[in-house]
Structure formats: structure tokens, C-alpha cells
PDB file of C-alpha atoms and ligand atoms in Angstrom:
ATOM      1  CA  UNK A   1      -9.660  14.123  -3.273  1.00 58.00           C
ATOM      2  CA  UNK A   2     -11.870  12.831  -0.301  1.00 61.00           C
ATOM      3  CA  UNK A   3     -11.081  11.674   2.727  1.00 85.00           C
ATOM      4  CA  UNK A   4      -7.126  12.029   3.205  1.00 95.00           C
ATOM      5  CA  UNK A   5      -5.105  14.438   1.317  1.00 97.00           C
ATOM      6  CA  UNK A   6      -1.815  13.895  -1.031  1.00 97.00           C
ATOM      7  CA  UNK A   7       0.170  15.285   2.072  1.00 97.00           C
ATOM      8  CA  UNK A   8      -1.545  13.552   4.507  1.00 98.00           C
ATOM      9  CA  UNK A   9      -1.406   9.485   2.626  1.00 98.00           C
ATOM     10  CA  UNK A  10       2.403  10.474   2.694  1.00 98.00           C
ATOM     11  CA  UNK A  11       2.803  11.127   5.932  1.00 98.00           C
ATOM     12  CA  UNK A  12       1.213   7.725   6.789  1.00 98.00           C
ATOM     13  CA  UNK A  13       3.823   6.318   4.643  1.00 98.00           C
ATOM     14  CA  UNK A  14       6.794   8.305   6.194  1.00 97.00           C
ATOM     15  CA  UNK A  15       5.290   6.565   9.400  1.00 97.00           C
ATOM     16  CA  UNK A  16       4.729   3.184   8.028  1.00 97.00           C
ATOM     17  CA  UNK A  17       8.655   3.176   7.317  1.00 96.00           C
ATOM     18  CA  UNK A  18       9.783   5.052  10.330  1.00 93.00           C
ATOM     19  CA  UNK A  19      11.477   2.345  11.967  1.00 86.00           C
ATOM     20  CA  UNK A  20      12.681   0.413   8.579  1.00 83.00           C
ATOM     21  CA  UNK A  21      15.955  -1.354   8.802  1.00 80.00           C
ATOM     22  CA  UNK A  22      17.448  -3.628   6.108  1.00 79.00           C
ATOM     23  CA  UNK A  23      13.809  -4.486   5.238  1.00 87.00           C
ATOM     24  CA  UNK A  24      13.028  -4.470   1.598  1.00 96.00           C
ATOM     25  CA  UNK A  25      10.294  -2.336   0.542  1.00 98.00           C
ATOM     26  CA  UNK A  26       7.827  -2.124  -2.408  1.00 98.00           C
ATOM     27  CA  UNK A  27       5.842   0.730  -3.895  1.00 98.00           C
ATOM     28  CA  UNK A  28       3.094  -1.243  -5.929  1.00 99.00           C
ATOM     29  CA  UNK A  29       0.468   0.827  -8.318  1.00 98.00           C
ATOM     30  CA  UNK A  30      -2.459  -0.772  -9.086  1.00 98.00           C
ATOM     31  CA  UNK A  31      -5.927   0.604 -11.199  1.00 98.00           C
ATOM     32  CA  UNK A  32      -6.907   2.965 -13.554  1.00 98.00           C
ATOM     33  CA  UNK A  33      -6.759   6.891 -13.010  1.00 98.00           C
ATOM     34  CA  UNK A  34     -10.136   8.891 -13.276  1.00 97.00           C
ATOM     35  CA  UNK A  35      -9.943  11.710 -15.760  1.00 98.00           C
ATOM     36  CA  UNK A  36     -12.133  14.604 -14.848  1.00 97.00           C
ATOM     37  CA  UNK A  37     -13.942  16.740 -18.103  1.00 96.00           C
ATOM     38  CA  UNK A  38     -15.924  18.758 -15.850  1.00 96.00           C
ATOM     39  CA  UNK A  39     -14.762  20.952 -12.389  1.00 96.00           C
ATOM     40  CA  UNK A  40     -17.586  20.028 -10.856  1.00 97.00           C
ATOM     41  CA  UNK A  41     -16.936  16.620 -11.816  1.00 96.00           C
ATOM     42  CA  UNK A  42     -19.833  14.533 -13.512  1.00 96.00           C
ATOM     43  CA  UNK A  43     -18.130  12.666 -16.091  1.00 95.00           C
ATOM     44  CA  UNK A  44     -14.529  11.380 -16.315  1.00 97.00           C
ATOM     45  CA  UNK A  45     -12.277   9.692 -18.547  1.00 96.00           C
ATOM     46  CA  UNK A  46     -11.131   5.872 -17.208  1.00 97.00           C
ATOM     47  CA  UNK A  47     -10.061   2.610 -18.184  1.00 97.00           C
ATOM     48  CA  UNK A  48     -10.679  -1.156 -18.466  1.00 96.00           C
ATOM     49  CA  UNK A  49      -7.874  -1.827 -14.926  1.00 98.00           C
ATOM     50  CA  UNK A  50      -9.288  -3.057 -12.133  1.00 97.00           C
ATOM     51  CA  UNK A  51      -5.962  -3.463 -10.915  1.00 98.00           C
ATOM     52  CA  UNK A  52      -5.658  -7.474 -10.484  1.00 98.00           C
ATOM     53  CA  UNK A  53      -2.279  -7.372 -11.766  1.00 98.00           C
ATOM     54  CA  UNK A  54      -1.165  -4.580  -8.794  1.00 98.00           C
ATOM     55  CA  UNK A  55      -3.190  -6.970  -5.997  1.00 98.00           C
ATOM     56  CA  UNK A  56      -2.305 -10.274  -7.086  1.00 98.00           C
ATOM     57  CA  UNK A  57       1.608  -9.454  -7.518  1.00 99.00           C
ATOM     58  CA  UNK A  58       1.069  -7.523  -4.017  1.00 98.00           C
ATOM     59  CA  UNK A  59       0.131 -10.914  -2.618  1.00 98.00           C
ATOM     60  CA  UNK A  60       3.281 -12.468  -4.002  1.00 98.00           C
ATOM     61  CA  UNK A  61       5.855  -9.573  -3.264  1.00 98.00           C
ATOM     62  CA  UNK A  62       4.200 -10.049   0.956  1.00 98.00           C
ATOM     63  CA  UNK A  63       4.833 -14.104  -0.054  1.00 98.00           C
ATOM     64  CA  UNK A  64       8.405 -13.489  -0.448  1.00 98.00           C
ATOM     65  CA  UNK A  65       9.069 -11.025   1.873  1.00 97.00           C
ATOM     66  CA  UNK A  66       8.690  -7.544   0.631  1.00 98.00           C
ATOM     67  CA  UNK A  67       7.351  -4.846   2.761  1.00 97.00           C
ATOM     68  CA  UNK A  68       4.216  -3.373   0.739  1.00 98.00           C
ATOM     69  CA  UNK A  69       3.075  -0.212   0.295  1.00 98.00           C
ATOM     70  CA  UNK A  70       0.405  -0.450  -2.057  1.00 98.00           C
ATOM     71  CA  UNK A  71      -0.792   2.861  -3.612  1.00 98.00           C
ATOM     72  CA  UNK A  72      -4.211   2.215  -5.460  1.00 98.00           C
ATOM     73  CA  UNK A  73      -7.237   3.098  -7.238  1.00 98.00           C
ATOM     74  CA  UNK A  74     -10.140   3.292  -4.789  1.00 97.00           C
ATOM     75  CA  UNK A  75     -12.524   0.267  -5.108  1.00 94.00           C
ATOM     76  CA  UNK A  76      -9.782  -1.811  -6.964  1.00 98.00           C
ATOM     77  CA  UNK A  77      -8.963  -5.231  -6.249  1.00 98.00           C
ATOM     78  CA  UNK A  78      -7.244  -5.311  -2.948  1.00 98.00           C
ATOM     79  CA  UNK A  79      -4.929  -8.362  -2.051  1.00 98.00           C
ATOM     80  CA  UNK A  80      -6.324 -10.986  -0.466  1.00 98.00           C
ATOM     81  CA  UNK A  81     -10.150  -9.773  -0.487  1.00 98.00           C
ATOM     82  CA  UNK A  82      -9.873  -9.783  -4.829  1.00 98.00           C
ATOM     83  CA  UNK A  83     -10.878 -13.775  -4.586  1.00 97.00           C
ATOM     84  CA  UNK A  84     -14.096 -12.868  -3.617  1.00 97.00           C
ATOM     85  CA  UNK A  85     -16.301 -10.559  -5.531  1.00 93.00           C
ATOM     86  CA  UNK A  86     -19.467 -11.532  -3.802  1.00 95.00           C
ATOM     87  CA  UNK A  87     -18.664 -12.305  -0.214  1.00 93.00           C
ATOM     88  CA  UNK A  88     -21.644 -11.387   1.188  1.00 94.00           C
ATOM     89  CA  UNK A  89     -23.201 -14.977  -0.730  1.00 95.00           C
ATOM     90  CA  UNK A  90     -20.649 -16.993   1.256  1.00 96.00           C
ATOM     91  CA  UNK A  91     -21.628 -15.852   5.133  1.00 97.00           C
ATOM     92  CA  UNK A  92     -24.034 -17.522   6.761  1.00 97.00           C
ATOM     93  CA  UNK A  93     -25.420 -16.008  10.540  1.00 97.00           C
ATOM     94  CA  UNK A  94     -25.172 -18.238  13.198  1.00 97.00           C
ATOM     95  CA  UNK A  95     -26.169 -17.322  16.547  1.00 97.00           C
ATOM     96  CA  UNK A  96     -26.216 -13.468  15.539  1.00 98.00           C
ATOM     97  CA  UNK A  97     -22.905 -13.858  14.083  1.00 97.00           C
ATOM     98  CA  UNK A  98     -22.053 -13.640  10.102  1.00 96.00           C
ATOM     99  CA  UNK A  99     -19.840 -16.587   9.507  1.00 97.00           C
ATOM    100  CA  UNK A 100     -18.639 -19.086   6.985  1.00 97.00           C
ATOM    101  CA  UNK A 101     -17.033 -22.422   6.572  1.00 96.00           C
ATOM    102  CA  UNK A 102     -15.266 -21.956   3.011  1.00 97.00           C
ATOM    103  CA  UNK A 103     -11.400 -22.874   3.118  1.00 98.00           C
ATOM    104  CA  UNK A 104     -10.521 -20.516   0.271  1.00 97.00           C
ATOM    105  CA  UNK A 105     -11.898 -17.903   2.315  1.00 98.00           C
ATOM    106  CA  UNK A 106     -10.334 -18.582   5.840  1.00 97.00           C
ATOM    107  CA  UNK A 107      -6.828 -18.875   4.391  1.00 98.00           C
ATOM    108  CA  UNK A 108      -6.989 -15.613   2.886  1.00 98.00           C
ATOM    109  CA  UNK A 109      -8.384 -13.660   5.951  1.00 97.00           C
ATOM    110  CA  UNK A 110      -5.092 -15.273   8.080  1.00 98.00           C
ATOM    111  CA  UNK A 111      -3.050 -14.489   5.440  1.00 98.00           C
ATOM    112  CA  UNK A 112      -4.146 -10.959   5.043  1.00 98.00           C
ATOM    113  CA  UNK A 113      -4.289 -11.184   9.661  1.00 98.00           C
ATOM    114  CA  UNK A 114      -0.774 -12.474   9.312  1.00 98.00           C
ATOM    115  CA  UNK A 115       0.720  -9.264   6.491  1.00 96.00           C
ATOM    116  CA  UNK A 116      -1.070  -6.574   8.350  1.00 96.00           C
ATOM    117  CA  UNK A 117       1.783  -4.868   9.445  1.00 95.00           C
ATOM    118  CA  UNK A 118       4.181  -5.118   5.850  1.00 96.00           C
ATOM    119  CA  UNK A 119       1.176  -3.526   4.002  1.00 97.00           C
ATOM    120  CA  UNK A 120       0.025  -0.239   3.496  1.00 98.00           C
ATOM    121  CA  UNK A 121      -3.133   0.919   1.615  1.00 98.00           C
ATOM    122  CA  UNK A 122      -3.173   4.437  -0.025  1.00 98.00           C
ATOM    123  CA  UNK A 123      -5.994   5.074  -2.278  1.00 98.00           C
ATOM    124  CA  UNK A 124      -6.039   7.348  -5.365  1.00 98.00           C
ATOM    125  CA  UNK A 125      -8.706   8.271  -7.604  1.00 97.00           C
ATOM    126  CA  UNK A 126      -7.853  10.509 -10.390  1.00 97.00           C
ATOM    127  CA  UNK A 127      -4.672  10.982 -12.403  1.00 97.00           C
ATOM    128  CA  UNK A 128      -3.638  14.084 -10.450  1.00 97.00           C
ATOM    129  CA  UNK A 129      -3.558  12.333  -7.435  1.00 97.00           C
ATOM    130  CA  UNK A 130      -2.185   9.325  -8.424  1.00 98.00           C
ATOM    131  CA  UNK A 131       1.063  11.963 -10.058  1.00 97.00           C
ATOM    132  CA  UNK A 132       1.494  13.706  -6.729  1.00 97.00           C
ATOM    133  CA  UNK A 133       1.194  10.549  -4.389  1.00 98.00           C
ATOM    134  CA  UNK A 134       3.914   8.640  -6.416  1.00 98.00           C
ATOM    135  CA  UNK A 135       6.251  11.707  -6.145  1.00 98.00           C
ATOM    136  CA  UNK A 136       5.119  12.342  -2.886  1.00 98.00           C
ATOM    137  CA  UNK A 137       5.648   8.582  -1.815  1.00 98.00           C
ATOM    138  CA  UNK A 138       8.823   8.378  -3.763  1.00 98.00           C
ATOM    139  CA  UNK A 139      10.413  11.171  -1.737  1.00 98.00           C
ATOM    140  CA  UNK A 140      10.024   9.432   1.439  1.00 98.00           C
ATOM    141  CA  UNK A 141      11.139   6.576  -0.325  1.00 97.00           C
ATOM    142  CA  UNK A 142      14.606   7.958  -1.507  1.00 97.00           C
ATOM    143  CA  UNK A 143      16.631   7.041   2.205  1.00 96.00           C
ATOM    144  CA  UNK A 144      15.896   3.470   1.837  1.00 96.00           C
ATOM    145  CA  UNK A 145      18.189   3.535  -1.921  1.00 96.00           C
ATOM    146  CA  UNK A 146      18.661  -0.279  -3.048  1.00 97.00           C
ATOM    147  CA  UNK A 147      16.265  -1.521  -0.850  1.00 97.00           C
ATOM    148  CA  UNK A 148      13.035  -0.111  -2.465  1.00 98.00           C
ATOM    149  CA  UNK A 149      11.188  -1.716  -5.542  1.00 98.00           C
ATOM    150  CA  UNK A 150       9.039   0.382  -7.140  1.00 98.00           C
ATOM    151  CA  UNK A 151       6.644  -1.813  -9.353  1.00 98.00           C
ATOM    152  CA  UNK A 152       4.380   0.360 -11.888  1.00 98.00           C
ATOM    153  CA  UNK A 153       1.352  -1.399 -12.774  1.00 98.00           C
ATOM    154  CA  UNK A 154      -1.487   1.134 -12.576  1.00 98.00           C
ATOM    155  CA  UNK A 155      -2.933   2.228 -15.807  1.00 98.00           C
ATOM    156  CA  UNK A 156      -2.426   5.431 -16.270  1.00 98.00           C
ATOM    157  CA  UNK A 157      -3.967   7.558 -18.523  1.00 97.00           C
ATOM    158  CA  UNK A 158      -1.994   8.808 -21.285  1.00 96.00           C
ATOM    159  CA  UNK A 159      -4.410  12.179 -22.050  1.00 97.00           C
ATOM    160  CA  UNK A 160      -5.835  14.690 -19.539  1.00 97.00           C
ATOM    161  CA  UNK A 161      -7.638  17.906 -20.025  1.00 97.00           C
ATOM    162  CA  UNK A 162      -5.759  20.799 -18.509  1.00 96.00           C
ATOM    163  CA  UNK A 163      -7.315  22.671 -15.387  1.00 95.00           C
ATOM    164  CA  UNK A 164      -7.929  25.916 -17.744  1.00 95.00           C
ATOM    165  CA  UNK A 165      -9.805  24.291 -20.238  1.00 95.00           C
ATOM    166  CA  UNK A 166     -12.261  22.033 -17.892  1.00 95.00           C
ATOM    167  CA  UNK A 167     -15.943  23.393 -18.275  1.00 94.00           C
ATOM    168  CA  UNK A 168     -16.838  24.372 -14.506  1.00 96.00           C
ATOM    169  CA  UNK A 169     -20.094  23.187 -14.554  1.00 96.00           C
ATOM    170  CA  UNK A 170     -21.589  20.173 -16.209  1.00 95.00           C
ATOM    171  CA  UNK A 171     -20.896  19.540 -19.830  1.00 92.00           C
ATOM    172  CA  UNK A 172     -23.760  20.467 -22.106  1.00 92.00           C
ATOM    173  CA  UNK A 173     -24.477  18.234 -24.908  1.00 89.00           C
ATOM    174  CA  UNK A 174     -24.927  21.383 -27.404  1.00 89.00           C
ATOM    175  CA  UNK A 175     -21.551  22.348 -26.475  1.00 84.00           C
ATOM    176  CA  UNK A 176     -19.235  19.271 -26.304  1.00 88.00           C
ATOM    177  CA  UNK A 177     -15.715  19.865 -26.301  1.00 87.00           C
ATOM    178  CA  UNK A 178     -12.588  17.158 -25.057  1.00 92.00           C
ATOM    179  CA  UNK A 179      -9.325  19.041 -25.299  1.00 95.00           C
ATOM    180  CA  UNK A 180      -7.175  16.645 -24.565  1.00 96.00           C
ATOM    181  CA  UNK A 181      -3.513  17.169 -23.776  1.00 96.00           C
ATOM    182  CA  UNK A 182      -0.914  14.542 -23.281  1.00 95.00           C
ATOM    183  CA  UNK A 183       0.282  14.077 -19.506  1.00 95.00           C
ATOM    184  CA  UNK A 184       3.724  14.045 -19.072  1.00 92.00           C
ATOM    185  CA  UNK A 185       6.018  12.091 -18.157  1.00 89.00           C
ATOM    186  CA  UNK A 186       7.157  12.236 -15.279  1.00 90.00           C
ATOM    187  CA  UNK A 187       9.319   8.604 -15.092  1.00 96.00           C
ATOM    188  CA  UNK A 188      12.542  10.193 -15.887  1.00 95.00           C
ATOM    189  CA  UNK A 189      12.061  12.782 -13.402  1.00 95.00           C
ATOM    190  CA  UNK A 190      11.617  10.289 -10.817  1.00 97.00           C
ATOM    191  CA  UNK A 191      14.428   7.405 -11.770  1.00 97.00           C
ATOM    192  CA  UNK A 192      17.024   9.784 -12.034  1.00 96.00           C
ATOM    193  CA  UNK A 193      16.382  12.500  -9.088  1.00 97.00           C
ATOM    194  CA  UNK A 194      14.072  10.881  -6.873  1.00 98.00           C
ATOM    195  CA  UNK A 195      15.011   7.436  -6.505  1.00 98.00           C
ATOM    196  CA  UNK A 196      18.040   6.834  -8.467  1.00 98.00           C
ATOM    197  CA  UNK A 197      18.915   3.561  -6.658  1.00 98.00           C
ATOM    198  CA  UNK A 198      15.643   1.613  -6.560  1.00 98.00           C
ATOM    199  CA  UNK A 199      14.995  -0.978  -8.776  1.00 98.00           C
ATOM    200  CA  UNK A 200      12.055   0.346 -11.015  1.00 98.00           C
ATOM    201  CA  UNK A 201       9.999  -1.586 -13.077  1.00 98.00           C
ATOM    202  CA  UNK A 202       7.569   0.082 -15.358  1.00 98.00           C
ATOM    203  CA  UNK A 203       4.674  -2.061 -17.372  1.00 98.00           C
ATOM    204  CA  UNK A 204       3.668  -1.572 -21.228  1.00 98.00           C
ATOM    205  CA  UNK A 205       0.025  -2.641 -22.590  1.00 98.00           C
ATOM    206  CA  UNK A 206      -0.513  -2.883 -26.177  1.00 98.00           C
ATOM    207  CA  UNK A 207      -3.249  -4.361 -28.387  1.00 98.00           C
ATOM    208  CA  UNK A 208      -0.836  -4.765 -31.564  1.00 98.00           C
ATOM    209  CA  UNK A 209       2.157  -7.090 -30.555  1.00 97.00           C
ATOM    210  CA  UNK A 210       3.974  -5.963 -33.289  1.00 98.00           C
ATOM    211  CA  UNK A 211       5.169  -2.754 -31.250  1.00 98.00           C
ATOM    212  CA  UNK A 212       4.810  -4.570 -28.363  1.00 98.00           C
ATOM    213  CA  UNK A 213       8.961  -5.333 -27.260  1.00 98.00           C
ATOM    214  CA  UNK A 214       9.813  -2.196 -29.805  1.00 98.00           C
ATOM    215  CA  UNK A 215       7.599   0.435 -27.030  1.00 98.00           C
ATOM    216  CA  UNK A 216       9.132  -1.690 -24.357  1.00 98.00           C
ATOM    217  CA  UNK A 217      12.802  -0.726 -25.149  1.00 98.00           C
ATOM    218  CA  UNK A 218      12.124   2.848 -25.883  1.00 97.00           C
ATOM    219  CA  UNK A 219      10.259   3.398 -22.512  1.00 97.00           C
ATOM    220  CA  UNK A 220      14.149   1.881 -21.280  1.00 98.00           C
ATOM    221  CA  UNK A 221      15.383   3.868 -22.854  1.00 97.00           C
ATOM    222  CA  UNK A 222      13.849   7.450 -22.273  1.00 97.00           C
ATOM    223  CA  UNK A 223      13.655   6.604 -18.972  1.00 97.00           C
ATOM    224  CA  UNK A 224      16.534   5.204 -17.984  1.00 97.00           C
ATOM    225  CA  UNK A 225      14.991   2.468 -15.382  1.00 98.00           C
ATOM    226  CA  UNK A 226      15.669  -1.395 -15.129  1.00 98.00           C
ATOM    227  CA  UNK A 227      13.127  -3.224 -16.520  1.00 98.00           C
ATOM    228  CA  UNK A 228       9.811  -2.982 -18.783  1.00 98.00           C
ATOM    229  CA  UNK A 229       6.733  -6.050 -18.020  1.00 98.00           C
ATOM    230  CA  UNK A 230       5.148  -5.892 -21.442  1.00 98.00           C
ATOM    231  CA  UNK A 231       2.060  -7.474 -22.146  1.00 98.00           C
ATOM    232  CA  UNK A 232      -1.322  -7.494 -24.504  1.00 98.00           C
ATOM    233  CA  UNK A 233      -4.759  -6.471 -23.420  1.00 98.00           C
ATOM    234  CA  UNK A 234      -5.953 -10.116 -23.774  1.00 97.00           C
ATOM    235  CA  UNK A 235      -3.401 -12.135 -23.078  1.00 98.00           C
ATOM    236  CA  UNK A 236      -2.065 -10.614 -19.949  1.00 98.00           C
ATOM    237  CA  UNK A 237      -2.828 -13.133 -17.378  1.00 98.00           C
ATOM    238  CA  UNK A 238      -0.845 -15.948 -19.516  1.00 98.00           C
ATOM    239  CA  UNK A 239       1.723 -14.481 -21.003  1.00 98.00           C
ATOM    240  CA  UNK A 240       4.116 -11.321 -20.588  1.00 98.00           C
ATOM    241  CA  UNK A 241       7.842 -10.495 -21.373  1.00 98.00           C
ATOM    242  CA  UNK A 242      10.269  -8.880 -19.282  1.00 98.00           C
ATOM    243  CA  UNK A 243      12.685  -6.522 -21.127  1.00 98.00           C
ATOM    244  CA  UNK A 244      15.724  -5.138 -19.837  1.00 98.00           C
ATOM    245  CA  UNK A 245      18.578  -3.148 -21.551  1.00 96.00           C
ATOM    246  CA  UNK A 246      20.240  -6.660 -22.909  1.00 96.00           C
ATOM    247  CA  UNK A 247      17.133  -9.105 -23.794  1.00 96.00           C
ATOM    248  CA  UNK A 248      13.790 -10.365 -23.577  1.00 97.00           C
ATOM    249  CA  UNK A 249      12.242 -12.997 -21.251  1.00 98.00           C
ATOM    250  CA  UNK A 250       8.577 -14.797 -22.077  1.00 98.00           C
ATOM    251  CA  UNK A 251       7.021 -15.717 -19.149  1.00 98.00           C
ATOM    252  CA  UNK A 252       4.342 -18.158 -20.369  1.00 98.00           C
ATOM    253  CA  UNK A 253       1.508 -19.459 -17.637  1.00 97.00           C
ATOM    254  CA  UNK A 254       1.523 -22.907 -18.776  1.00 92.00           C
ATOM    255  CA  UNK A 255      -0.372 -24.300 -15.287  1.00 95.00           C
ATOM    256  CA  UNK A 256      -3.777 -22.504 -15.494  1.00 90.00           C
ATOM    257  CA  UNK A 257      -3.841 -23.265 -11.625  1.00 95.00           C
ATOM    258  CA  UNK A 258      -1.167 -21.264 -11.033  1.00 97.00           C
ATOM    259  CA  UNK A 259      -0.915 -17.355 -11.395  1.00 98.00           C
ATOM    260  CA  UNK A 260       1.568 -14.962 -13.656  1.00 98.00           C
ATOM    261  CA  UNK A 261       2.539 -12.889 -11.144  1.00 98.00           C
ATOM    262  CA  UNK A 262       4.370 -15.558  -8.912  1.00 98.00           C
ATOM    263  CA  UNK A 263       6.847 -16.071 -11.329  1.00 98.00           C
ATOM    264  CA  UNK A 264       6.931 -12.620 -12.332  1.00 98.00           C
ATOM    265  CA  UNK A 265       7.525 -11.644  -8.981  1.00 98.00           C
ATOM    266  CA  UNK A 266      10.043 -14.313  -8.434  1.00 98.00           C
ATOM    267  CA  UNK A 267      12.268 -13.409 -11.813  1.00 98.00           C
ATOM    268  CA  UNK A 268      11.716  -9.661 -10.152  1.00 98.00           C
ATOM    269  CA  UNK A 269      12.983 -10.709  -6.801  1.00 98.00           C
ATOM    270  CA  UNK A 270      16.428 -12.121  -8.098  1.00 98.00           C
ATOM    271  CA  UNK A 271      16.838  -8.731 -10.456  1.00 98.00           C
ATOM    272  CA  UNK A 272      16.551  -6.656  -7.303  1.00 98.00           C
ATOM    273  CA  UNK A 273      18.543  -9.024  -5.414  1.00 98.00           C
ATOM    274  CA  UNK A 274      21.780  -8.484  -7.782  1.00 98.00           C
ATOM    275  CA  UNK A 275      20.947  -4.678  -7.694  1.00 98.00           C
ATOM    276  CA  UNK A 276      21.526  -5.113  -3.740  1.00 97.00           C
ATOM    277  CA  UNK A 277      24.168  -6.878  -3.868  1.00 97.00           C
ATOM    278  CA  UNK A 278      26.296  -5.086  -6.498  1.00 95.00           C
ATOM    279  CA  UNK A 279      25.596  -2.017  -4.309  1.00 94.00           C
ATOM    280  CA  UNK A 280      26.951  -3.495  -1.648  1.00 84.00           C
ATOM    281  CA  UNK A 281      30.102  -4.575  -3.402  1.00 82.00           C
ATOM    282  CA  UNK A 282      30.863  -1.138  -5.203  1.00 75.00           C
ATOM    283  CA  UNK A 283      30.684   0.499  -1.175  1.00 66.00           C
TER     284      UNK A 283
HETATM  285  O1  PAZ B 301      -5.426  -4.140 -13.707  1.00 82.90           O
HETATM  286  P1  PAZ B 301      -5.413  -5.313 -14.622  1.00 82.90           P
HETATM  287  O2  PAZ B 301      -4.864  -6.538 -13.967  1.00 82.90           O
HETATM  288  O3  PAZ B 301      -6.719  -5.550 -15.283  1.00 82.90           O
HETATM  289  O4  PAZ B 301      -4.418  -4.942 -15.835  1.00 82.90           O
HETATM  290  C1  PAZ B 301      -3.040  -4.864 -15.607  1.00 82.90           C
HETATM  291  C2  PAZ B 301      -2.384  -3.872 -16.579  1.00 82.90           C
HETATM  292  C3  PAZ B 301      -2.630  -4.333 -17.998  1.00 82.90           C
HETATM  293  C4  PAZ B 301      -2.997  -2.484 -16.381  1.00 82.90           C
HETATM  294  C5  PAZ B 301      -0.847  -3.840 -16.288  1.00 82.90           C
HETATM  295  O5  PAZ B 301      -0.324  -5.111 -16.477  1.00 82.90           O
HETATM  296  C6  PAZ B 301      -0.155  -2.836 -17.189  1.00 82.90           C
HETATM  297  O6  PAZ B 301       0.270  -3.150 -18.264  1.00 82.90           O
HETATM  298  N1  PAZ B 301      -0.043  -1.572 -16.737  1.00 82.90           N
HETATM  299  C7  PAZ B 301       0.546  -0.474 -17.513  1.00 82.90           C
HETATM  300  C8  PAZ B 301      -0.376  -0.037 -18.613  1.00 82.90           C
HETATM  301  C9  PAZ B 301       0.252   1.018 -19.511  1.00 82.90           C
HETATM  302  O7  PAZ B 301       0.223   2.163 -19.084  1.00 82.90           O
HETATM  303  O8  PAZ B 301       0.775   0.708 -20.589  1.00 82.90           O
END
């Protein structure tokens, strides 16, 4: 990994929530996970994220309140700065300074001014990291119980190619070889000893609806978590459903001015909010 290590990232976060109170928190994932086929990596596996879902819903978690910490692929869409793709087209200089007029643009930057202290960036890049940060981050988590949300929406790959049976050196063309193993899973693990309390929501993307709901309830039920956000490669942004152990919930985007996320966020908000409470009740 460059830059930071695992250990170090979650010691920033065990910082971050040093002197948490009642505050609720959020562990967001956001992006795809790089795959390496080579040691000496030159190639990878990856995938289509570019982690608007984990940014934009990041955005609406600060909106109503949440503390974020918001673990994610590096060079992903980060809140606030994913509205502009091409900022450097929208500053001007003016008397040696690099400025700009645009609204859109000012009311982002003192948003993002205003959150800087209830968010925390920790980049990942490949699927290995992205497995030991969430433990890792989850750990540190585990004190805060009812208060943390942990809200899966990275997409992770489902195949890896153990350490033993990575080429060292670059991949010759004459001697191609992917064998792929399946990663695994490692959500059980983690709702039942690491943060039993949280509220965790896991996502499911399919291509076929038909499985869609059906993949939805089994992830429930092998892992044993609260809710599934299902939702099709090309029709995420409109439309997903929110399955829990009892029923289903469309949330349709039916004002294209408007994004998904608030109201996923805000149906997500009230489900943690009951999880709080009945905690409190049954002490
Ligand atoms: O990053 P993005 O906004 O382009 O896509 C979001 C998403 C489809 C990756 C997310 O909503 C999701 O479904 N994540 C889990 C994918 C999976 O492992 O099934």
C-alpha cells in the first residue's frame, strides 16, 4: 500500500473518535477494489465503481448529522468535490489568485469547510487492503455499539488470485494464467464478533432482476445483518429496494433533480434510530 499503512489509517481513526460521546458515527465504503495478477504489480483486476453512491450518500449521512468516516478507493469520488470533474475549467486568476464565481461551486467548498471535522478520509486501493482496513476500522469501532452505522457500498471484488499463485514478475503473454479463487466472506465474521450492535447495511448489484430481492435475502440471511440496498447496474441512480428480514421497500427517484441517496439515507436514518432506541429500552 503507499503512503499510510493498514495500522497506521486505523490509528487515525481511533483518534478521529477519541473524544466521541453520544455522537452517531458512520463507516461508509465507497469504490472498486484493485485485484493484483502480478507481485510486481502491472495489471489488476477492477470494476466499473467509481464510488458515487459511497460520496453522494456520505454527503447526506454529514446532512443529517452522522459523524463520517469514509473509507475509500483512492481517486474515487469524494463528497463534495464529485460535482466537479473538471474544476480546473471553472477558475479563473485574478490578481495572481485562481478564483471563481460559480454558486454550485462555492456552496460545496463551505459545505465541505463547514463538515471538516465529522469526516474522515481513509483511502484503499486493492482488495487486501480494503479487507484489513474494514476489520481494522471495525475494531475501533466496536465501543461505540448502537451508535455506529456501517454502510457497505464499495464494490468489492468477488475473485482474487491467492498470494502463492501470483506470477512475481510481469505476466507473459505466452504464459497466461488467472487462477482465480473466491474471497471470502468475511460479513459474518464481522456482524456477529466485531460489531454485533451496529446497524449494518450491506448493498447487492445485479444485472438480472430476477435474482435481484432472492440474493438480497440470502446475503440476510448468511449474514445475519439488518438490511440489504439492492439495486441493478443501470438503474441504480433511480431506483433501489431496501430489504430487511420482513419486506421489501422500492425507493423510486421520481424528481430527476433530486438524488437517491437522500431518501435512502433518510429511510436508513429512522432504521438506526429504532435500533438506538430499542437498545436503550432493553438496558
Ligand atoms: O460506485 P457507483 O455509484 O458507481 O456504484 C454503486 C454500487 C453499484 C457499487 C453500489 O450501489 C453497490 O451495489 N455496491 C455493492 C456491489 C456488490 O458487491 O454487489
Amino acid at each position: 500500500m503507499h503512503g499510510k499503512s493498514i495500522g497506521e489509517h486505523v490509528k487515525s481513526v481511533e483518534s478521529f473518535i477519541k473524544d466521541f460521546g453520544n455522537e452517531r458515527i458512520a463507516l461508509v465504503t465507497s469504490g472498486g477494489t484493485q485485484v493484483p495478477l502480478e507481485k510486481n504489480t502491472v495489471r489488476f483486476i477492477d470494476n466499473f465503481s467509481m464510488g458515487t453512491r459511497g460520496a453522494t450518500s456520505a454527503e447526506y449521512l454529514l446532512a443529517v448529522g452522522y459523524t463520517v468516516i469514509f473509507m475509500h478507493r483512492e481517486s474515487s469520488l469524494l463528497p463534495f468535490s464529485r460535482h466537479f470533474p473538471s474544476l480546473f475549467n471553472m477558475l479563473q486568476v485574478e490578481d495572481g489568485k485562481a478564483v471563481s464565481s460559480d454558486a454550485k461551486l462555492i456552496d460545496n467548498i463551505q459545505k465541505a469547510t463547514q463538515c471538516r471535522n465529522r469526516i474522515l478520509f481513509v483511502p484503499f486501493v486493492t482488495l487486501s487492503d480494503y479487507i484489513h482496513m474494514l476489520e481494522g476500522i471495525c475494531t475501533v469501532l466496536k465501543p461505540l455499539h448502537e451508535g455506529v452505522l456501517v454502510y457497505l457500498a464499495a464494490a468489492v471484488s468477488d475473485f482474487y488470485i491467492k498470494h502463492d499463485d501470483l506470477p512475481t514478475h510481469k505476466m507473459k503473454t505466452e504464459e497466461v494464467s488467472l487462477p482465480l479463487s473466491v474471497v471470502p466472506k468475511n460479513l459474518q465474521r464481522l456482524v456477529e464478533n466485531i460489531v454485533p450492535r451496529a446497524f449494518v447495511v450491506s448493498f447487492k448489484l445485479e444485472t438480472d432482476e430476477s435474482i435481484l430481492v432472492e440474493k438480497a435475502r440470502k446475503a440476510l440471511s448468511r449474514y445475519g445483518h439488518q438490511l440489504v440496498v439492492a439495486n441493478m447496474l443501470h438503474t441504480r441512480k433511480e431506483h433501489v429496494v431496501l430489504v430487511d428480514n420482513e419486506k421489501e421497500i422500492h425507493i423510486r427517484l421520481s424528481d430527476k433533480t433530486k438524488e437517491i441517496e437522500e431518501d435512502i439515507i433518510g429511510n436508513i436514518k429512522e432504521r438506526h434510530s429504532d435500533l438506538i432506541a430499542n437498545a436503550g429500552q432493553a438496558q
